[in-house]
Structures are given as C-alpha cells and as structure tokens.
Short mmCIF file of N, CA and C in Angstrom, two decimals:
data_model
loop_
_atom_site.label_atom_id
_atom_site.label_comp_id
_atom_site.label_asym_id
_atom_site.label_seq_id
_atom_site.Cartn_x
_atom_site.Cartn_y
_atom_site.Cartn_z
N MET A 389 0.93 -1.15 -0.01
CA MET A 389 -0.02 0.01 -0.01
C MET A 389 0.86 1.17 0.03
N ASP A 390 0.60 2.11 -0.88
CA ASP A 390 1.22 3.45 -1.04
C ASP A 390 0.26 4.61 -0.80
N PHE A 391 0.28 5.24 0.23
CA PHE A 391 -0.65 6.38 0.40
C PHE A 391 0.01 7.73 0.27
N PHE A 392 -0.65 8.67 -0.22
CA PHE A 392 -0.15 10.10 -0.34
C PHE A 392 -1.13 10.99 0.63
N HIS A 393 -0.46 11.72 1.39
CA HIS A 393 -1.28 12.64 2.23
C HIS A 393 -0.71 14.01 2.12
N TRP A 394 -1.62 14.94 1.80
CA TRP A 394 -1.20 16.41 1.70
C TRP A 394 -1.83 17.12 2.86
N TYR A 395 -1.07 17.58 3.77
CA TYR A 395 -1.49 18.53 4.91
C TYR A 395 -1.15 19.88 4.58
N GLU A 396 -1.92 20.75 4.96
CA GLU A 396 -1.54 22.32 4.87
C GLU A 396 -2.04 22.84 6.07
N ASP A 397 -1.10 23.48 6.94
CA ASP A 397 -1.51 24.08 8.12
C ASP A 397 -2.30 23.14 9.05
N GLY A 398 -1.86 22.06 9.09
CA GLY A 398 -2.46 20.97 9.91
C GLY A 398 -3.73 20.32 9.42
N GLU A 399 -4.22 20.72 8.33
CA GLU A 399 -5.42 20.16 7.82
C GLU A 399 -5.11 19.18 6.60
N LEU A 400 -5.80 18.05 6.70
CA LEU A 400 -5.63 17.01 5.53
C LEU A 400 -6.41 17.48 4.47
N ARG A 401 -5.70 17.95 3.45
CA ARG A 401 -6.34 18.50 2.20
C ARG A 401 -6.71 17.43 1.22
N THR A 402 -5.68 16.55 0.92
CA THR A 402 -5.99 15.50 -0.07
C THR A 402 -5.16 14.26 0.41
N THR A 403 -5.90 13.11 0.34
CA THR A 403 -5.17 11.87 0.61
C THR A 403 -5.76 10.82 -0.41
N PHE A 404 -4.81 9.85 -0.87
CA PHE A 404 -5.25 8.77 -1.73
C PHE A 404 -4.25 7.63 -1.68
N GLU A 405 -4.76 6.52 -2.00
CA GLU A 405 -3.82 5.41 -2.45
C GLU A 405 -3.93 5.23 -3.89
N TRP A 406 -5.02 5.43 -4.56
CA TRP A 406 -5.19 5.45 -5.98
C TRP A 406 -5.68 6.84 -6.30
N PRO A 407 -5.11 7.37 -7.38
CA PRO A 407 -5.49 8.73 -7.74
C PRO A 407 -6.97 9.16 -7.82
N ALA A 408 -7.74 8.05 -8.30
CA ALA A 408 -9.20 8.25 -8.52
C ALA A 408 -10.03 8.19 -7.14
N ASP A 409 -9.37 7.69 -6.13
CA ASP A 409 -10.02 7.57 -4.83
C ASP A 409 -9.49 8.50 -3.86
N ARG A 410 -9.83 9.74 -3.93
CA ARG A 410 -9.21 10.77 -3.02
C ARG A 410 -10.35 11.16 -1.99
N THR A 411 -9.78 11.53 -0.84
CA THR A 411 -10.51 12.19 0.23
C THR A 411 -9.83 13.28 0.82
N GLY A 412 -10.37 13.92 1.85
CA GLY A 412 -9.81 15.16 2.40
C GLY A 412 -10.76 16.31 2.32
N SER A 413 -10.29 17.51 2.91
CA SER A 413 -11.15 18.64 2.90
C SER A 413 -11.13 19.27 1.37
N THR A 414 -10.17 18.93 0.53
CA THR A 414 -10.14 19.47 -0.84
C THR A 414 -9.62 18.53 -1.69
N PRO A 415 -10.37 17.36 -1.89
CA PRO A 415 -9.75 16.21 -2.60
C PRO A 415 -9.49 16.50 -4.01
N ASP A 416 -10.04 17.53 -4.71
CA ASP A 416 -9.91 17.80 -6.06
C ASP A 416 -8.89 18.93 -6.33
N ALA A 417 -8.30 19.52 -5.29
CA ALA A 417 -7.40 20.66 -5.42
C ALA A 417 -6.22 20.35 -6.21
N LEU A 418 -5.73 19.09 -6.30
CA LEU A 418 -4.41 18.71 -6.92
C LEU A 418 -4.64 18.23 -8.46
N ASN A 419 -6.01 18.02 -8.67
CA ASN A 419 -6.27 17.32 -10.01
C ASN A 419 -5.37 17.86 -11.19
N ALA A 420 -5.29 19.14 -11.40
CA ALA A 420 -4.57 19.65 -12.53
C ALA A 420 -3.17 19.27 -12.61
N VAL A 421 -2.55 19.25 -11.41
CA VAL A 421 -1.10 19.07 -11.19
C VAL A 421 -0.83 17.46 -11.34
N MET A 422 -1.79 16.77 -10.77
CA MET A 422 -1.83 15.32 -11.00
C MET A 422 -1.83 14.96 -12.45
N ARG A 423 -2.77 15.47 -13.17
CA ARG A 423 -2.71 15.21 -14.69
C ARG A 423 -1.47 15.50 -15.41
N GLU A 424 -0.79 16.74 -14.90
CA GLU A 424 0.46 17.12 -15.63
C GLU A 424 1.45 16.02 -15.34
N LEU A 425 1.43 15.39 -14.22
CA LEU A 425 2.35 14.45 -13.92
C LEU A 425 2.08 12.98 -14.24
N GLY A 426 1.01 12.81 -14.90
CA GLY A 426 0.53 11.49 -15.38
C GLY A 426 -0.41 10.70 -14.42
N LEU A 427 -0.79 11.39 -13.35
CA LEU A 427 -1.76 10.70 -12.49
C LEU A 427 -3.10 11.09 -12.94
N ASN A 428 -3.98 10.12 -13.24
CA ASN A 428 -5.29 10.34 -13.63
C ASN A 428 -6.29 10.35 -12.64
N PRO A 429 -6.79 11.54 -12.10
CA PRO A 429 -7.76 11.52 -11.06
C PRO A 429 -9.06 11.01 -11.46
N THR A 430 -9.39 10.71 -12.59
CA THR A 430 -10.62 10.04 -13.09
C THR A 430 -10.61 8.59 -13.04
N GLY A 431 -9.59 8.01 -12.97
CA GLY A 431 -9.43 6.56 -12.80
C GLY A 431 -8.74 5.68 -13.87
N ASP A 432 -8.63 6.29 -15.06
CA ASP A 432 -8.02 5.49 -16.20
C ASP A 432 -6.50 5.85 -16.04
N GLU A 433 -5.80 4.89 -15.53
CA GLU A 433 -4.29 5.09 -15.46
C GLU A 433 -3.60 4.59 -16.50
N ASP A 434 -2.54 5.36 -16.97
CA ASP A 434 -1.63 5.04 -18.05
C ASP A 434 -0.64 3.95 -17.58
N PRO A 435 -0.72 2.85 -18.16
CA PRO A 435 0.32 1.73 -17.59
C PRO A 435 1.78 2.13 -17.84
N GLU A 436 2.03 3.16 -18.75
CA GLU A 436 3.48 3.54 -19.02
C GLU A 436 3.87 4.52 -17.90
N VAL A 437 3.08 5.04 -17.01
CA VAL A 437 3.43 6.07 -15.92
C VAL A 437 3.84 5.23 -14.69
N ASP A 438 4.99 5.57 -14.23
CA ASP A 438 5.49 5.04 -12.95
C ASP A 438 4.77 5.91 -11.86
N ARG A 439 3.70 5.24 -11.29
CA ARG A 439 2.84 6.00 -10.23
C ARG A 439 3.75 6.44 -9.04
N LYS A 440 4.74 5.62 -8.58
CA LYS A 440 5.56 6.14 -7.36
C LYS A 440 6.33 7.33 -7.77
N ALA A 441 6.93 7.42 -9.05
CA ALA A 441 7.72 8.48 -9.40
C ALA A 441 6.83 9.73 -9.59
N ALA A 442 5.64 9.59 -10.03
CA ALA A 442 4.72 10.68 -10.26
C ALA A 442 4.21 11.26 -8.89
N VAL A 443 3.97 10.34 -7.93
CA VAL A 443 3.74 10.81 -6.64
C VAL A 443 4.91 11.57 -5.99
N LEU A 444 6.04 11.12 -6.11
CA LEU A 444 7.21 11.85 -5.66
C LEU A 444 7.40 13.13 -6.43
N ALA A 445 7.03 13.25 -7.66
CA ALA A 445 7.04 14.47 -8.30
C ALA A 445 6.10 15.53 -7.81
N LEU A 446 4.88 14.92 -7.39
CA LEU A 446 3.79 15.68 -6.82
C LEU A 446 4.25 16.28 -5.52
N THR A 447 4.97 15.47 -4.79
CA THR A 447 5.50 15.98 -3.43
C THR A 447 6.46 17.14 -3.62
N GLU A 448 7.41 16.90 -4.55
CA GLU A 448 8.28 17.99 -4.94
C GLU A 448 7.62 19.22 -5.31
N ARG A 449 6.54 19.10 -6.19
CA ARG A 449 5.91 20.42 -6.43
C ARG A 449 5.19 21.06 -5.35
N LEU A 450 4.67 20.23 -4.46
CA LEU A 450 3.99 20.82 -3.21
C LEU A 450 4.97 21.40 -2.29
N THR A 451 6.11 20.87 -2.05
CA THR A 451 6.91 21.27 -0.99
C THR A 451 8.13 22.22 -1.51
N GLY A 452 8.41 22.17 -2.87
CA GLY A 452 9.48 22.96 -3.43
C GLY A 452 10.79 22.38 -3.17
N VAL A 453 10.86 21.15 -2.56
CA VAL A 453 12.06 20.50 -2.17
C VAL A 453 12.35 19.38 -3.34
N ARG A 454 13.43 19.54 -4.09
CA ARG A 454 13.80 18.69 -5.04
C ARG A 454 14.51 17.53 -4.47
N VAL A 455 14.17 16.20 -4.62
CA VAL A 455 14.76 15.15 -4.07
C VAL A 455 15.77 14.67 -5.00
N THR A 456 16.95 14.83 -4.67
CA THR A 456 18.24 14.43 -5.54
C THR A 456 18.95 13.41 -4.92
N GLU A 457 19.85 12.81 -5.55
CA GLU A 457 20.66 11.75 -5.07
C GLU A 457 21.54 12.33 -3.84
N ALA A 458 22.06 13.59 -3.90
CA ALA A 458 22.89 14.14 -2.95
C ALA A 458 22.04 14.51 -1.75
N LEU A 459 20.85 14.87 -1.91
CA LEU A 459 19.94 15.11 -0.75
C LEU A 459 19.74 13.87 0.10
N LEU A 460 19.56 12.63 -0.60
CA LEU A 460 19.33 11.42 -0.02
C LEU A 460 20.49 10.84 0.67
N ARG A 461 21.70 11.09 -0.11
CA ARG A 461 22.86 10.59 0.43
C ARG A 461 23.46 11.42 1.77
N GLU A 462 23.15 12.64 1.68
CA GLU A 462 23.64 13.43 2.80
C GLU A 462 22.60 13.73 3.96
N ALA A 463 21.35 13.29 3.77
CA ALA A 463 20.40 13.51 4.83
C ALA A 463 20.66 12.62 6.01
N ALA A 464 20.18 13.15 7.21
CA ALA A 464 20.31 12.50 8.59
C ALA A 464 18.93 11.66 8.58
N TYR A 465 19.10 10.49 8.91
CA TYR A 465 17.78 9.59 8.98
C TYR A 465 17.65 9.19 10.53
N ARG A 466 16.35 9.32 10.94
CA ARG A 466 16.06 8.84 12.32
C ARG A 466 15.18 7.68 12.19
N THR A 467 15.22 6.72 12.96
CA THR A 467 14.35 5.58 12.90
C THR A 467 13.89 5.29 14.43
N GLY A 468 12.81 4.66 14.57
CA GLY A 468 12.32 4.20 15.78
C GLY A 468 11.54 2.89 15.59
N GLU A 469 11.37 2.34 16.76
CA GLU A 469 10.58 1.03 16.71
C GLU A 469 9.42 1.15 17.63
N VAL A 470 8.28 0.85 17.02
CA VAL A 470 7.03 0.71 17.85
C VAL A 470 6.59 -0.63 18.11
N PRO A 471 6.76 -1.02 19.40
CA PRO A 471 6.35 -2.47 19.67
C PRO A 471 4.92 -2.80 19.45
N GLU A 472 4.75 -4.01 19.12
CA GLU A 472 3.26 -4.47 18.87
C GLU A 472 2.57 -4.57 20.21
N GLU A 473 3.21 -4.85 21.22
CA GLU A 473 2.61 -5.04 22.65
C GLU A 473 2.99 -3.84 23.38
N PRO A 474 2.15 -3.28 24.39
CA PRO A 474 2.54 -2.31 25.27
C PRO A 474 3.74 -2.66 26.16
N ALA A 475 4.53 -1.75 26.61
CA ALA A 475 5.60 -2.12 27.55
C ALA A 475 5.04 -2.70 28.78
N ALA A 476 5.89 -3.60 29.46
CA ALA A 476 5.39 -4.23 30.66
C ALA A 476 5.19 -3.19 31.75
N GLY A 477 4.17 -3.24 32.57
CA GLY A 477 3.78 -2.39 33.61
C GLY A 477 3.10 -1.08 33.20
N ARG A 478 2.59 -1.09 31.89
CA ARG A 478 1.81 0.11 31.46
C ARG A 478 0.49 -0.35 31.09
#
C-alpha cells in the first residue's frame, strides 16, 4: 500500500492510495497538477506512468524540495521502533 497525504496548516487537504479515490477537505485541489504528472484523477491510469515517481514529483511540486541523489545521500535519517505490545507495567 502506498498512500499520499497532503497536509496544509495541520489540515488534511487530499489523501489517496489510488489517484481516483481521493478524500480530504479538498480532494480535487491537486487534479490539474496530478494530470500534468501522469496521475489520472478520474481513474483510467496510463500503464506507462510510474505512479511512485509521479507521486514523488507531486510531493516535490507541493514542497518545493527537489529530491536528489545528494539530498538522500547526505540526509540524516532517524528511525524508531514501535512495539506491537505495550511495555510491561503500562
């Protein structure tokens, strides 16, 4: 599962797993940009379009941050583990 979530000022504006199945407070606000990037908000997807790459391009457009090899190589990554069971004594 690959979900896209667009928040603006703490508000979930648009979210989707499949471009045609959007929800949020403004689910259609990104339709024009999605079409430019090859994501079809009406449901007929082009099999030639790499959907993950298109969603990444959508993210770049919204944030203004270009994801480059150097950015990924030089970034500091933080990870954490969420246990399936609550800690003992809680």
